mmCIF file of N, CA and C in Angstrom:
data_model
loop_
_atom_site.group_PDB
_atom_site.id
_atom_site.type_symbol
_atom_site.label_atom_id
_atom_site.label_comp_id
_atom_site.label_asym_id
_atom_site.label_seq_id
_atom_site.Cartn_x
_atom_site.Cartn_y
_atom_site.Cartn_z
ATOM 1 N N MET A 1 17.581 -0.485 -25.777
ATOM 2 C CA MET A 1 16.798 -1.618 -25.330
ATOM 3 C C MET A 1 15.430 -1.548 -26.003
ATOM 4 N N LYS A 2 14.965 -2.652 -26.538
ATOM 5 C CA LYS A 2 13.682 -2.686 -27.231
ATOM 6 C C LYS A 2 12.523 -2.679 -26.243
ATOM 7 N N ASN A 3 11.425 -2.055 -26.669
ATOM 8 C CA ASN A 3 10.192 -2.015 -25.885
ATOM 9 C C ASN A 3 9.254 -3.094 -26.388
ATOM 10 N N ILE A 4 8.796 -3.933 -25.477
ATOM 11 C CA ILE A 4 7.873 -5.006 -25.833
ATOM 12 C C ILE A 4 6.571 -4.816 -25.063
ATOM 13 N N LEU A 5 5.475 -4.757 -25.796
ATOM 14 C CA LEU A 5 4.138 -4.701 -25.208
ATOM 15 C C LEU A 5 3.626 -6.124 -25.104
ATOM 16 N N ILE A 6 3.269 -6.540 -23.889
ATOM 17 C CA ILE A 6 2.703 -7.874 -23.683
ATOM 18 C C ILE A 6 1.278 -7.707 -23.167
ATOM 19 N N ILE A 7 0.317 -8.032 -24.011
ATOM 20 C CA ILE A 7 -1.090 -7.998 -23.618
ATOM 21 C C ILE A 7 -1.441 -9.407 -23.134
ATOM 22 N N GLY A 8 -1.957 -9.506 -21.944
ATOM 23 C CA GLY A 8 -2.247 -10.808 -21.352
ATOM 24 C C GLY A 8 -1.078 -11.299 -20.513
ATOM 25 N N SER A 9 -0.341 -10.377 -19.940
ATOM 26 C CA SER A 9 0.860 -10.723 -19.181
ATOM 27 C C SER A 9 0.566 -11.341 -17.815
ATOM 28 N N SER A 10 -0.677 -11.330 -17.385
ATOM 29 C CA SER A 10 -0.997 -11.889 -16.074
ATOM 30 C C SER A 10 -1.430 -13.351 -16.157
ATOM 31 N N GLY A 11 -1.531 -13.888 -17.359
ATOM 32 C CA GLY A 11 -1.869 -15.300 -17.516
ATOM 33 C C GLY A 11 -0.651 -16.184 -17.349
ATOM 34 N N PHE A 12 -0.845 -17.482 -17.444
ATOM 35 C CA PHE A 12 0.229 -18.445 -17.233
ATOM 36 C C PHE A 12 1.398 -18.210 -18.190
ATOM 37 N N ILE A 13 1.110 -18.127 -19.472
ATOM 38 C CA ILE A 13 2.171 -17.928 -20.460
ATOM 39 C C ILE A 13 2.798 -16.549 -20.295
ATOM 40 N N GLY A 14 1.961 -15.535 -20.081
ATOM 41 C CA GLY A 14 2.458 -14.175 -19.929
ATOM 42 C C GLY A 14 3.401 -14.015 -18.747
ATOM 43 N N LYS A 15 3.062 -14.616 -17.611
ATOM 44 C CA LYS A 15 3.923 -14.525 -16.424
ATOM 45 C C LYS A 15 5.283 -15.160 -16.686
ATOM 46 N N ASN A 16 5.278 -16.314 -17.320
ATOM 47 C CA ASN A 16 6.549 -16.990 -17.597
ATOM 48 C C ASN A 16 7.363 -16.254 -18.653
ATOM 49 N N LEU A 17 6.691 -15.678 -19.638
ATOM 50 C CA LEU A 17 7.388 -14.907 -20.663
ATOM 51 C C LEU A 17 8.049 -13.669 -20.054
ATOM 52 N N LYS A 18 7.338 -13.003 -19.142
ATOM 53 C CA LYS A 18 7.901 -11.824 -18.471
ATOM 54 C C LYS A 18 9.182 -12.188 -17.725
ATOM 55 N N LYS A 19 9.186 -13.317 -17.049
ATOM 56 C CA LYS A 19 10.379 -13.750 -16.319
ATOM 57 C C LYS A 19 11.573 -13.916 -17.257
ATOM 58 N N LYS A 20 11.322 -14.463 -18.438
ATOM 59 C CA LYS A 20 12.402 -14.716 -19.397
ATOM 60 C C LYS A 20 12.919 -13.437 -20.057
ATOM 61 N N LEU A 21 12.040 -12.467 -20.256
ATOM 62 C CA LEU A 21 12.399 -11.270 -21.021
ATOM 63 C C LEU A 21 12.788 -10.060 -20.192
ATOM 64 N N LYS A 22 12.463 -10.049 -18.906
ATOM 65 C CA LYS A 22 12.576 -8.825 -18.106
ATOM 66 C C LYS A 22 13.987 -8.248 -18.014
ATOM 67 N N ASN A 23 15.017 -9.059 -18.133
ATOM 68 C CA ASN A 23 16.382 -8.543 -18.018
ATOM 69 C C ASN A 23 16.954 -8.052 -19.345
ATOM 70 N N ARG A 24 16.301 -8.384 -20.443
ATOM 71 C CA ARG A 24 16.850 -8.020 -21.752
ATOM 72 C C ARG A 24 16.033 -6.978 -22.499
ATOM 73 N N PHE A 25 14.793 -6.721 -22.029
ATOM 74 C CA PHE A 25 13.905 -5.809 -22.739
ATOM 75 C C PHE A 25 13.151 -4.932 -21.755
ATOM 76 N N ASN A 26 12.655 -3.794 -22.254
ATOM 77 C CA ASN A 26 11.766 -2.942 -21.485
ATOM 78 C C ASN A 26 10.348 -3.449 -21.737
ATOM 79 N N LEU A 27 9.714 -4.005 -20.712
ATOM 80 C CA LEU A 27 8.391 -4.609 -20.865
ATOM 81 C C LEU A 27 7.295 -3.629 -20.469
ATOM 82 N N ILE A 28 6.286 -3.566 -21.304
ATOM 83 C CA ILE A 28 5.096 -2.767 -21.033
ATOM 84 C C ILE A 28 3.951 -3.764 -20.935
ATOM 85 N N CYS A 29 3.379 -3.888 -19.736
ATOM 86 C CA CYS A 29 2.393 -4.934 -19.472
ATOM 87 C C CYS A 29 1.126 -4.338 -18.862
ATOM 88 N N PRO A 30 0.192 -3.886 -19.705
ATOM 89 C CA PRO A 30 -1.052 -3.343 -19.154
ATOM 90 C C PRO A 30 -1.839 -4.447 -18.460
ATOM 91 N N LYS A 31 -2.500 -4.096 -17.394
ATOM 92 C CA LYS A 31 -3.276 -5.084 -16.628
ATOM 93 C C LYS A 31 -4.747 -4.702 -16.642
ATOM 94 N N SER A 32 -5.588 -5.706 -16.761
ATOM 95 C CA SER A 32 -7.028 -5.449 -16.782
ATOM 96 C C SER A 32 -7.495 -4.817 -15.471
ATOM 97 N N GLY A 33 -6.820 -5.109 -14.367
ATOM 98 C CA GLY A 33 -7.174 -4.513 -13.083
ATOM 99 C C GLY A 33 -6.903 -3.022 -13.037
ATOM 100 N N ASN A 34 -6.066 -2.522 -13.945
ATOM 101 C CA ASN A 34 -5.756 -1.088 -14.025
ATOM 102 C C ASN A 34 -6.607 -0.405 -15.083
ATOM 103 N N LYS A 35 -7.780 -0.943 -15.299
ATOM 104 C CA LYS A 35 -8.743 -0.377 -16.251
ATOM 105 C C LYS A 35 -8.313 -0.531 -17.707
ATOM 106 N N PHE A 36 -7.433 -1.489 -18.013
ATOM 107 C CA PHE A 36 -7.081 -1.753 -19.405
ATOM 108 C C PHE A 36 -8.084 -2.742 -19.974
ATOM 109 N N ASP A 37 -8.637 -2.414 -21.119
ATOM 110 C CA ASP A 37 -9.624 -3.265 -21.775
ATOM 111 C C ASP A 37 -9.246 -3.402 -23.243
ATOM 112 N N ILE A 38 -8.890 -4.601 -23.661
ATOM 113 C CA ILE A 38 -8.448 -4.831 -25.040
ATOM 114 C C ILE A 38 -9.556 -4.525 -26.049
ATOM 115 N N LYS A 39 -10.805 -4.506 -25.592
ATOM 116 C CA LYS A 39 -11.920 -4.201 -26.485
ATOM 117 C C LYS A 39 -12.034 -2.702 -26.758
ATOM 118 N N ASN A 40 -11.344 -1.887 -25.973
ATOM 119 C CA ASN A 40 -11.398 -0.442 -26.102
ATOM 120 C C ASN A 40 -10.271 0.019 -27.027
ATOM 121 N N LYS A 41 -10.616 0.376 -28.264
ATOM 122 C CA LYS A 41 -9.611 0.760 -29.264
ATOM 123 C C LYS A 41 -8.768 1.949 -28.813
ATOM 124 N N LYS A 42 -9.381 2.910 -28.159
ATOM 125 C CA LYS A 42 -8.660 4.104 -27.732
ATOM 126 C C LYS A 42 -7.573 3.749 -26.719
ATOM 127 N N GLN A 43 -7.901 2.904 -25.741
ATOM 128 C CA GLN A 43 -6.904 2.480 -24.758
ATOM 129 C C GLN A 43 -5.778 1.699 -25.427
ATOM 130 N N LEU A 44 -6.138 0.832 -26.339
ATOM 131 C CA LEU A 44 -5.145 0.020 -27.038
ATOM 132 C C LEU A 44 -4.216 0.897 -27.865
ATOM 133 N N LYS A 45 -4.777 1.886 -28.553
ATOM 134 C CA LYS A 45 -3.958 2.802 -29.353
ATOM 135 C C LYS A 45 -2.983 3.590 -28.480
ATOM 136 N N ASN A 46 -3.403 3.956 -27.274
ATOM 137 C CA ASN A 46 -2.509 4.677 -26.367
ATOM 138 C C ASN A 46 -1.261 3.859 -26.064
ATOM 139 N N PHE A 47 -1.426 2.557 -25.883
ATOM 140 C CA PHE A 47 -0.273 1.707 -25.622
ATOM 141 C C PHE A 47 0.551 1.499 -26.889
ATOM 142 N N LEU A 48 -0.097 1.341 -28.023
ATOM 143 C CA LEU A 48 0.626 1.094 -29.265
ATOM 144 C C LEU A 48 1.368 2.334 -29.762
ATOM 145 N N ASN A 49 0.981 3.505 -29.302
ATOM 146 C CA ASN A 49 1.650 4.745 -29.697
ATOM 147 C C ASN A 49 2.893 5.025 -28.857
ATOM 148 N N LYS A 50 3.246 4.148 -27.938
ATOM 149 C CA LYS A 50 4.368 4.358 -27.016
ATOM 150 C C LYS A 50 5.675 3.761 -27.531
ATOM 151 N N ASP A 51 6.079 4.031 -28.713
ATOM 152 C CA ASP A 51 7.366 3.557 -29.229
ATOM 153 C C ASP A 51 7.564 2.060 -28.957
ATOM 154 N N ILE A 52 6.610 1.265 -29.375
ATOM 155 C CA ILE A 52 6.652 -0.188 -29.192
ATOM 156 C C ILE A 52 7.405 -0.813 -30.363
ATOM 157 N N ASP A 53 8.368 -1.656 -30.037
ATOM 158 C CA ASP A 53 9.107 -2.374 -31.069
ATOM 159 C C ASP A 53 8.436 -3.711 -31.404
ATOM 160 N N ILE A 54 7.894 -4.357 -30.380
ATOM 161 C CA ILE A 54 7.263 -5.667 -30.557
ATOM 162 C C ILE A 54 6.003 -5.692 -29.702
ATOM 163 N N ALA A 55 4.911 -6.203 -30.264
ATOM 164 C CA ALA A 55 3.668 -6.394 -29.504
ATOM 165 C C ALA A 55 3.350 -7.880 -29.494
ATOM 166 N N ILE A 56 3.114 -8.414 -28.299
ATOM 167 C CA ILE A 56 2.756 -9.821 -28.130
ATOM 168 C C ILE A 56 1.373 -9.866 -27.501
ATOM 169 N N ASN A 57 0.441 -10.513 -28.187
ATOM 170 C CA ASN A 57 -0.931 -10.597 -27.686
ATOM 171 C C ASN A 57 -1.188 -11.996 -27.155
ATOM 172 N N LEU A 58 -1.277 -12.106 -25.840
ATOM 173 C CA LEU A 58 -1.571 -13.373 -25.183
ATOM 174 C C LEU A 58 -2.932 -13.307 -24.490
ATOM 175 N N SER A 59 -3.749 -12.358 -24.911
ATOM 176 C CA SER A 59 -5.031 -12.171 -24.247
ATOM 177 C C SER A 59 -5.938 -13.361 -24.474
ATOM 178 N N GLY A 60 -6.769 -13.585 -23.517
ATOM 179 C CA GLY A 60 -7.744 -14.664 -23.602
ATOM 180 C C GLY A 60 -8.694 -14.571 -22.433
ATOM 181 N N GLN A 61 -9.652 -15.428 -22.432
ATOM 182 C CA GLN A 61 -10.649 -15.391 -21.375
ATOM 183 C C GLN A 61 -11.202 -16.785 -21.189
ATOM 184 N N ILE A 62 -11.274 -17.216 -19.952
ATOM 185 C CA ILE A 62 -11.937 -18.478 -19.633
ATOM 186 C C ILE A 62 -13.130 -18.121 -18.759
ATOM 187 N N SER A 63 -14.298 -18.454 -19.257
ATOM 188 C CA SER A 63 -15.514 -18.105 -18.534
ATOM 189 C C SER A 63 -16.641 -19.022 -18.981
ATOM 190 N N ASN A 64 -17.605 -19.200 -18.112
ATOM 191 C CA ASN A 64 -18.809 -19.947 -18.491
ATOM 192 C C ASN A 64 -19.740 -19.094 -19.328
ATOM 193 N N ASN A 65 -19.473 -17.798 -19.355
ATOM 194 C CA ASN A 65 -20.282 -16.862 -20.118
ATOM 195 C C ASN A 65 -19.713 -16.771 -21.538
ATOM 196 N N GLU A 66 -20.343 -17.473 -22.475
ATOM 197 C CA GLU A 66 -19.833 -17.539 -23.843
ATOM 198 C C GLU A 66 -19.797 -16.174 -24.522
ATOM 199 N N LYS A 67 -20.774 -15.329 -24.241
ATOM 200 C CA LYS A 67 -20.803 -13.996 -24.859
ATOM 201 C C LYS A 67 -19.600 -13.172 -24.395
ATOM 202 N N LYS A 68 -19.291 -13.251 -23.095
ATOM 203 C CA LYS A 68 -18.146 -12.521 -22.555
ATOM 204 C C LYS A 68 -16.852 -13.040 -23.179
ATOM 205 N N MET A 69 -16.717 -14.352 -23.276
ATOM 206 C CA MET A 69 -15.520 -14.936 -23.900
ATOM 207 C C MET A 69 -15.384 -14.474 -25.341
ATOM 208 N N PHE A 70 -16.479 -14.508 -26.096
ATOM 209 C CA PHE A 70 -16.452 -14.086 -27.500
ATOM 210 C C PHE A 70 -16.022 -12.634 -27.616
ATOM 211 N N ASN A 71 -16.623 -11.781 -26.787
ATOM 212 C CA ASN A 71 -16.306 -10.350 -26.852
ATOM 213 C C ASN A 71 -14.837 -10.080 -26.577
ATOM 214 N N ILE A 72 -14.277 -10.728 -25.578
ATOM 215 C CA ILE A 72 -12.885 -10.470 -25.231
ATOM 216 C C ILE A 72 -11.937 -11.090 -26.248
ATOM 217 N N ILE A 73 -12.166 -12.345 -26.584
ATOM 218 C CA ILE A 73 -11.234 -13.037 -27.471
ATOM 219 C C ILE A 73 -11.342 -12.544 -28.907
ATOM 220 N N VAL A 74 -12.537 -12.518 -29.436
ATOM 221 C CA VAL A 74 -12.709 -12.166 -30.864
ATOM 222 C C VAL A 74 -12.686 -10.651 -31.057
ATOM 223 N N LYS A 75 -13.536 -9.943 -30.359
ATOM 224 C CA LYS A 75 -13.607 -8.491 -30.551
ATOM 225 C C LYS A 75 -12.325 -7.802 -30.116
ATOM 226 N N GLY A 76 -11.733 -8.255 -29.037
ATOM 227 C CA GLY A 76 -10.480 -7.666 -28.579
ATOM 228 C C GLY A 76 -9.363 -7.860 -29.581
ATOM 229 N N ASN A 77 -9.289 -9.030 -30.170
ATOM 230 C CA ASN A 77 -8.238 -9.306 -31.147
ATOM 231 C C ASN A 77 -8.477 -8.573 -32.461
ATOM 232 N N GLU A 78 -9.718 -8.251 -32.771
ATOM 233 C CA GLU A 78 -9.998 -7.458 -33.975
ATOM 234 C C GLU A 78 -9.352 -6.076 -33.866
ATOM 235 N N ASN A 79 -9.313 -5.537 -32.658
ATOM 236 C CA ASN A 79 -8.717 -4.210 -32.459
ATOM 237 C C ASN A 79 -7.231 -4.255 -32.755
#
């Protein structure tokens, strides 16, 4: 069974994707509430080093704070 890393699995698209894939794949879905931060390269590398076959990045941020949105969306995706 293939391992799929889904970053942003708690969003609208991520939740629906998990429902579709959960019976056919082993899903690895880090959550920001569990201290996962896409901006932290070390944390991200820990997940990517786990025999991942496919990585899906659905991360995003909706906020009135433009700096916070930029940091999460742009800087996180750079990692």
